[in-house]
CSV table of C-alpha atoms and ligand atoms in Angstrom, one decimal:
chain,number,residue,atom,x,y,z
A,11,UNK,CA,14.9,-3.6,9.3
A,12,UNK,CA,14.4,-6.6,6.9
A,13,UNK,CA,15.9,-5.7,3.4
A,14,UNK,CA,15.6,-6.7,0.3
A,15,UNK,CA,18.8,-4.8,-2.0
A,16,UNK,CA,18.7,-5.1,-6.1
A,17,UNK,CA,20.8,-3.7,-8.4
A,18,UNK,CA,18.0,-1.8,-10.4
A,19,UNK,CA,14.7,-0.5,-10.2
A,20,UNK,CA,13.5,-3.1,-12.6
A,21,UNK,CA,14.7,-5.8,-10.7
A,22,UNK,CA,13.3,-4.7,-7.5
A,23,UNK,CA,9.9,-4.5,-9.3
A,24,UNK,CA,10.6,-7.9,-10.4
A,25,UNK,CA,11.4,-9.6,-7.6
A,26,UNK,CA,8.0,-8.3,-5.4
A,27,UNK,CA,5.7,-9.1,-8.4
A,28,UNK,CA,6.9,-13.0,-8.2
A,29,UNK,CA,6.7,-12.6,-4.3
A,30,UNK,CA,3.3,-11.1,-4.7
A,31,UNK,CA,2.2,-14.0,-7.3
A,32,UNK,CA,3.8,-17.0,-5.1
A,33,UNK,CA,1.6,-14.8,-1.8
A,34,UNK,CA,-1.3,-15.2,-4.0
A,35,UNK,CA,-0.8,-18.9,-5.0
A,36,UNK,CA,-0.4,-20.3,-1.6
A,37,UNK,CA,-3.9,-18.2,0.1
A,38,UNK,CA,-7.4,-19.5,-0.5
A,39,UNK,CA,-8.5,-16.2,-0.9
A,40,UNK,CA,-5.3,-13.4,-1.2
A,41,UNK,CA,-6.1,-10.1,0.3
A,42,UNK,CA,-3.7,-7.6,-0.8
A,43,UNK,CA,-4.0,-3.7,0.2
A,44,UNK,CA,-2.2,-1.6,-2.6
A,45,UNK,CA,0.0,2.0,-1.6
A,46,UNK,CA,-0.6,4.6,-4.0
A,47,UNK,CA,1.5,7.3,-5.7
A,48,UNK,CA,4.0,7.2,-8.0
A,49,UNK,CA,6.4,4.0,-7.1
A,50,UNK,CA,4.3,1.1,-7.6
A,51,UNK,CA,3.2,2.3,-11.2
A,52,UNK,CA,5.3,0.1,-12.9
A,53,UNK,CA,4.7,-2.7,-10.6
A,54,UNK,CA,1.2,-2.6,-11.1
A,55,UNK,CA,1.8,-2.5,-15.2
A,56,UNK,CA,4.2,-5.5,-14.6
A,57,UNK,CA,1.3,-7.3,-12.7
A,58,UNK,CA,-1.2,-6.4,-15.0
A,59,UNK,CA,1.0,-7.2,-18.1
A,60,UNK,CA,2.9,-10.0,-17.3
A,61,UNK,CA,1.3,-12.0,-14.4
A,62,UNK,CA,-2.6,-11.3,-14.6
A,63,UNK,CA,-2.7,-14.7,-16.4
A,64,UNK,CA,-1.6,-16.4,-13.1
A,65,UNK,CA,-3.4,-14.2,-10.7
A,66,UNK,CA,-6.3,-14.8,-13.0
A,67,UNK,CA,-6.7,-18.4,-11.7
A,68,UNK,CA,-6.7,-17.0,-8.1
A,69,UNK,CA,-9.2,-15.4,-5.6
A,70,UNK,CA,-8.1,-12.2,-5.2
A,71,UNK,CA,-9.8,-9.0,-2.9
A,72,UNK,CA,-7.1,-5.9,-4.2
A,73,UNK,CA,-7.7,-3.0,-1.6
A,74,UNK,CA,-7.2,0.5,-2.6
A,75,UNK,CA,-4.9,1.0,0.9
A,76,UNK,CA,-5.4,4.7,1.2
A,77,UNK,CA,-7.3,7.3,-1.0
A,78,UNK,CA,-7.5,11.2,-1.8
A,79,UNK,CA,-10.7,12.7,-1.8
A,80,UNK,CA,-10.9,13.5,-4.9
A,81,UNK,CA,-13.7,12.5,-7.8
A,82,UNK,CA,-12.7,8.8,-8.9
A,83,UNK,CA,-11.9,10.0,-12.3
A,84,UNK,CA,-9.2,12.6,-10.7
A,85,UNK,CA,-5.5,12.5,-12.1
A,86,UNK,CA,-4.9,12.5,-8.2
A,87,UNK,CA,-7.3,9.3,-7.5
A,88,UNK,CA,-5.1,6.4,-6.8
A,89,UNK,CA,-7.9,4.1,-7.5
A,90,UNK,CA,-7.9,5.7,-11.0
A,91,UNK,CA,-4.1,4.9,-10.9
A,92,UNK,CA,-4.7,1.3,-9.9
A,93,UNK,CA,-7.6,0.8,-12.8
A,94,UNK,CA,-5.2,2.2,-15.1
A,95,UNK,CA,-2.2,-0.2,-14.8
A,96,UNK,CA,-3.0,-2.9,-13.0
A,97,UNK,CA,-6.4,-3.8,-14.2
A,98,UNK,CA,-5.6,-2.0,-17.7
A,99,UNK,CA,-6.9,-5.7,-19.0
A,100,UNK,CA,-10.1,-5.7,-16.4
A,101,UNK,CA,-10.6,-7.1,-13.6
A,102,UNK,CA,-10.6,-10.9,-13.9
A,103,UNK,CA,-13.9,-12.8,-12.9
A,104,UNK,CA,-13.8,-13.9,-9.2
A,105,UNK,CA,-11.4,-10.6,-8.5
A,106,UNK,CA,-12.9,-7.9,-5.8
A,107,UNK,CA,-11.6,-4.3,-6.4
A,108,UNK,CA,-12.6,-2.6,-2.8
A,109,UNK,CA,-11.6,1.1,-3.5
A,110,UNK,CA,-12.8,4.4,-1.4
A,111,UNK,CA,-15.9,5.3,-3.0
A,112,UNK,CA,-15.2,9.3,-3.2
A,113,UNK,CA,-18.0,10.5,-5.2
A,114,UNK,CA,-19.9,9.8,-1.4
A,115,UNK,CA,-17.6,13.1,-1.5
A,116,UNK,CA,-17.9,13.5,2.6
A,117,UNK,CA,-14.5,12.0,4.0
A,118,UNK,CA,-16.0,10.5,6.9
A,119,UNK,CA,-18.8,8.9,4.8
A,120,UNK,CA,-16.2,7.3,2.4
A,121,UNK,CA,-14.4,6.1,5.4
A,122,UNK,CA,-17.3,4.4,6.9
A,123,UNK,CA,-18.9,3.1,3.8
A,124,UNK,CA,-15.2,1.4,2.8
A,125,UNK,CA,-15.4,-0.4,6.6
A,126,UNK,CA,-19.0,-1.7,6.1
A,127,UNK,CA,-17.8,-3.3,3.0
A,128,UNK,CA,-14.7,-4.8,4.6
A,129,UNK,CA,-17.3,-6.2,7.4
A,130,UNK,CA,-19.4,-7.0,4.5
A,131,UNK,CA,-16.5,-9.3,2.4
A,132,UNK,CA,-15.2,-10.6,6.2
A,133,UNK,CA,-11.9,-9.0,5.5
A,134,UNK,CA,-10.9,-9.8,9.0
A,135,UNK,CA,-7.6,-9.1,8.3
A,136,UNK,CA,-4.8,-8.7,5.0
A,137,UNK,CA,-2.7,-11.1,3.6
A,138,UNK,CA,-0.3,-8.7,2.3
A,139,UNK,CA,0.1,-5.4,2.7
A,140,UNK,CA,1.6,-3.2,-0.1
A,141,UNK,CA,3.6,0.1,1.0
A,142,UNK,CA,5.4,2.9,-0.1
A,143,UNK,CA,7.2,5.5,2.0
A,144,UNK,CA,6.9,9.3,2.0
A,145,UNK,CA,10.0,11.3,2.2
A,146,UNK,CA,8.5,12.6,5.9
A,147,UNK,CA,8.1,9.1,6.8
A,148,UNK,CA,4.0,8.6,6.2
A,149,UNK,CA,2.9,5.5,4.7
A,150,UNK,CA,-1.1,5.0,3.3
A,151,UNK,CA,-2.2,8.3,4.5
A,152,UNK,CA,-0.8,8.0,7.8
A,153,UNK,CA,1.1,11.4,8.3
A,154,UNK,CA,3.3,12.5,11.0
A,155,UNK,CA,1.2,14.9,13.9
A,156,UNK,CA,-1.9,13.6,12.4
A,157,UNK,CA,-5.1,12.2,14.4
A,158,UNK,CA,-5.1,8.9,12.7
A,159,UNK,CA,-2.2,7.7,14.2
A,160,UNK,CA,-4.4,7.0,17.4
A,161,UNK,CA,-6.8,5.3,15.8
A,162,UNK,CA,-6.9,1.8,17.5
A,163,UNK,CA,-9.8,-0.1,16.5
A,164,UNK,CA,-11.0,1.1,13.3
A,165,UNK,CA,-10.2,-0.4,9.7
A,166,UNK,CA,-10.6,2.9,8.2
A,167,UNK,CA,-10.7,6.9,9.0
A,168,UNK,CA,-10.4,10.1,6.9
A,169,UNK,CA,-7.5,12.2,8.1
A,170,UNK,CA,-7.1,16.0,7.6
A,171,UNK,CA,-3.6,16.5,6.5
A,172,UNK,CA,-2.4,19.9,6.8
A,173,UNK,CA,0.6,19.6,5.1
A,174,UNK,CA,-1.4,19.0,1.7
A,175,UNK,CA,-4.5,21.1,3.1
A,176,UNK,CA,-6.7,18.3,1.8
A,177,UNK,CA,-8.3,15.4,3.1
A,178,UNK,CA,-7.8,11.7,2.7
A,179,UNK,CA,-9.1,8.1,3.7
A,180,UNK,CA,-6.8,5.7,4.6
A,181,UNK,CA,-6.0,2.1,6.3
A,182,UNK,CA,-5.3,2.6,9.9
A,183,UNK,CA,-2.1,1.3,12.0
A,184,UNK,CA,-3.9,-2.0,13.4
A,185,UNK,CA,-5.5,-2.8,9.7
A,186,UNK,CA,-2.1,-2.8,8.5
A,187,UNK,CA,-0.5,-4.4,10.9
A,188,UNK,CA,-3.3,-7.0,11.2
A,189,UNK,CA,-1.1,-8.2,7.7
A,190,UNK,CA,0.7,-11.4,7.4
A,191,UNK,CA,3.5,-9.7,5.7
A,192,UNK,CA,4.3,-5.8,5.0
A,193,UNK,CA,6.3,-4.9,2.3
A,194,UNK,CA,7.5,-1.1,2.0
A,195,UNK,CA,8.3,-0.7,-2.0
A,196,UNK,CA,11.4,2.0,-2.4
A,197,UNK,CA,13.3,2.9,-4.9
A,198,UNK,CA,15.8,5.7,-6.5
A,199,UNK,CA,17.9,8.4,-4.9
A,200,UNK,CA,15.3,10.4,-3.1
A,201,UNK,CA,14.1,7.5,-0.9
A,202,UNK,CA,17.7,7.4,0.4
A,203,UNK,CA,17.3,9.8,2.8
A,204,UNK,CA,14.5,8.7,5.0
A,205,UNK,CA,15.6,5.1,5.0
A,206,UNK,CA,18.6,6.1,6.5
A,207,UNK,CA,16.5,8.2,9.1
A,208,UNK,CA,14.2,5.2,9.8
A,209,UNK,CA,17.4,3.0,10.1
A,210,UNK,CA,19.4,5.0,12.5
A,211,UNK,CA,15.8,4.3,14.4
A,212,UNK,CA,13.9,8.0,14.2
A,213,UNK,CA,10.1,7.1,14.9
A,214,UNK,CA,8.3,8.2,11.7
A,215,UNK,CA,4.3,6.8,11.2
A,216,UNK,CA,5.7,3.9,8.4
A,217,UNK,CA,7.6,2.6,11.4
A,218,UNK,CA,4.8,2.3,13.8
A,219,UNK,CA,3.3,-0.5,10.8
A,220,UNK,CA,6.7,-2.1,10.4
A,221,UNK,CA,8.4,-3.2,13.1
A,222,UNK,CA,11.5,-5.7,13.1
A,223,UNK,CA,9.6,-9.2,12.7
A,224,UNK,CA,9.7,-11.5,10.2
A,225,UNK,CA,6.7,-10.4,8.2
A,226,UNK,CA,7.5,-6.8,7.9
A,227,UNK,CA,9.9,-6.1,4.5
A,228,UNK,CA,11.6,-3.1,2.6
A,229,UNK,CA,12.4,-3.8,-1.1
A,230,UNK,CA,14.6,-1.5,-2.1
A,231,UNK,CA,17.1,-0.6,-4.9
A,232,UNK,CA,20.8,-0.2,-4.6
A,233,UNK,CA,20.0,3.8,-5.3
A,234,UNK,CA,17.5,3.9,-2.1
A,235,UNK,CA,19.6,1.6,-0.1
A,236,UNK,CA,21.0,3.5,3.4
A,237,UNK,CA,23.3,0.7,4.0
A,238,UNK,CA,23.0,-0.9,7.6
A,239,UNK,CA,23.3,0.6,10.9
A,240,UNK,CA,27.0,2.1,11.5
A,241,UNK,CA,28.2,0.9,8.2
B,304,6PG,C1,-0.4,8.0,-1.7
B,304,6PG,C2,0.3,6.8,-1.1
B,304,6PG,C3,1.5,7.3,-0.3
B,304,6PG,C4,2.7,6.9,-1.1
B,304,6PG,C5,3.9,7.8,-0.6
B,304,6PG,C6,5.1,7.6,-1.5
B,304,6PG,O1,-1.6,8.0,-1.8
B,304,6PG,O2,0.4,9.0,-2.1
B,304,6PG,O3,-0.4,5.8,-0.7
B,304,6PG,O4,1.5,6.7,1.0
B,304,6PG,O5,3.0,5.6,-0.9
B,304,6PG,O6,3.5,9.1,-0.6
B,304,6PG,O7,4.7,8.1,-2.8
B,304,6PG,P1,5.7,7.9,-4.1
B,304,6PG,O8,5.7,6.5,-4.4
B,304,6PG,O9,5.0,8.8,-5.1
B,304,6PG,O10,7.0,8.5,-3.7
């Protein structure tokens, strides 16, 4: 696994947002799928606060990378989330926000609609794609023992997850993978523990979008940091 260790939170936070901004400055046209949750709040007011000016200048698609199905005006909704911190200025001019459109309400509706627009922008594939980790190892919505992890060709499927009893609509394995670089954002104390599973090489669905290559990357925080293998 490719690490990136900082000493704090912060610094972590600081170090993707440049890495995001230099991404953005070397593409034509940056696609960037966002993780939801709770982690990437405070990059996504860093982004929206302190780089927007540079990204500004950019064209930018920002992809909502999963989604619950819940109204877009939901606490829950990450697109909410997204609108909230990131684009807490607006969206600049030449920017595409391309979120789950849940008030279609049916899963497999919002699914479907979100492809035809990828099709429709000729989002062929992502430049980066932003991740978090769940503490059973799912990433987007891609939970363990779920049906989506067999989903080879499509960009986007809803998902039943048990676990929550609720539905979601998320990126699939090959629309993630499909990214020129991956980047799993984790940080404090209770990230600890399934980083050091996923080191010591248990299979968990954030693994299967990973991988060891070059373009696959975990910023972490000295607090989420497992250590390496045997060490
Ligand atoms: C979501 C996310 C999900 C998230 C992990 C980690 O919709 O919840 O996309 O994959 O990245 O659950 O969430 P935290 O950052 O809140 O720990």
């Amino acid at each position: 696994m490719n690490y990136r260790v900082f000493a704090s939170k912060a610094d972590t936070i600081a170090a993707l947002a440049q890495t995001i901004v230099e991404r953005a400055e070397e593409a034509e046209r940056f696609v960037i799928s966002l993780s939801g949750g709770s982690t990437p709040k405070a990059l996504y007011e860093r982004l929206g606060q302190n780089e927007m000016t540079r990204l500004a200048a950019r064209r930018i698609v920002w992809v909502v990378g999963d989604e619950r199905c819940v109204p877009p005006d939901h606490e829950m909704s990450n697109s909410r989330m997204i609108n909230e911190t990131l684009f807490a200025s607006g969206i600049p001019d030449g920017h595409t926000f391309l979120r789950f459109r849940t008030e279609l309400e049916d899963p497999a509706v919002i699914a479907s609609a979100f492809e035809g627009e990828c099709h429709a922008l000729s989002l062929d594939r992502l430049d980066f794609a932003l991740l978090g980790v769940g503490d059973d190892g799912h990433t987007a919505s891609l939970f363990p023992g779920t049906d989506v992890l067999a989903e080879g060709k499509r960009i986007s499927r809803e998902v039943w997850v048990e676990r929550l009893a609720s539905w979601r609509v998320t990126l699939t394995i090959p629309a993630i993978r499909s990214a020129k670089i991956r980047v799993v954002l984790a940080v404090g104390e209770n990230k600890r523990d399934i980083l050091t599973k996923l080191r010591d090489g248990v299979h968990f669905p954030v693994a299967s979008v990973m991988g060891d290559e070059n373009d696959a990357w975990w910023f972490v925080d000295a607090a989420a940091y497992p250590g390496e293998a045997g060490g």
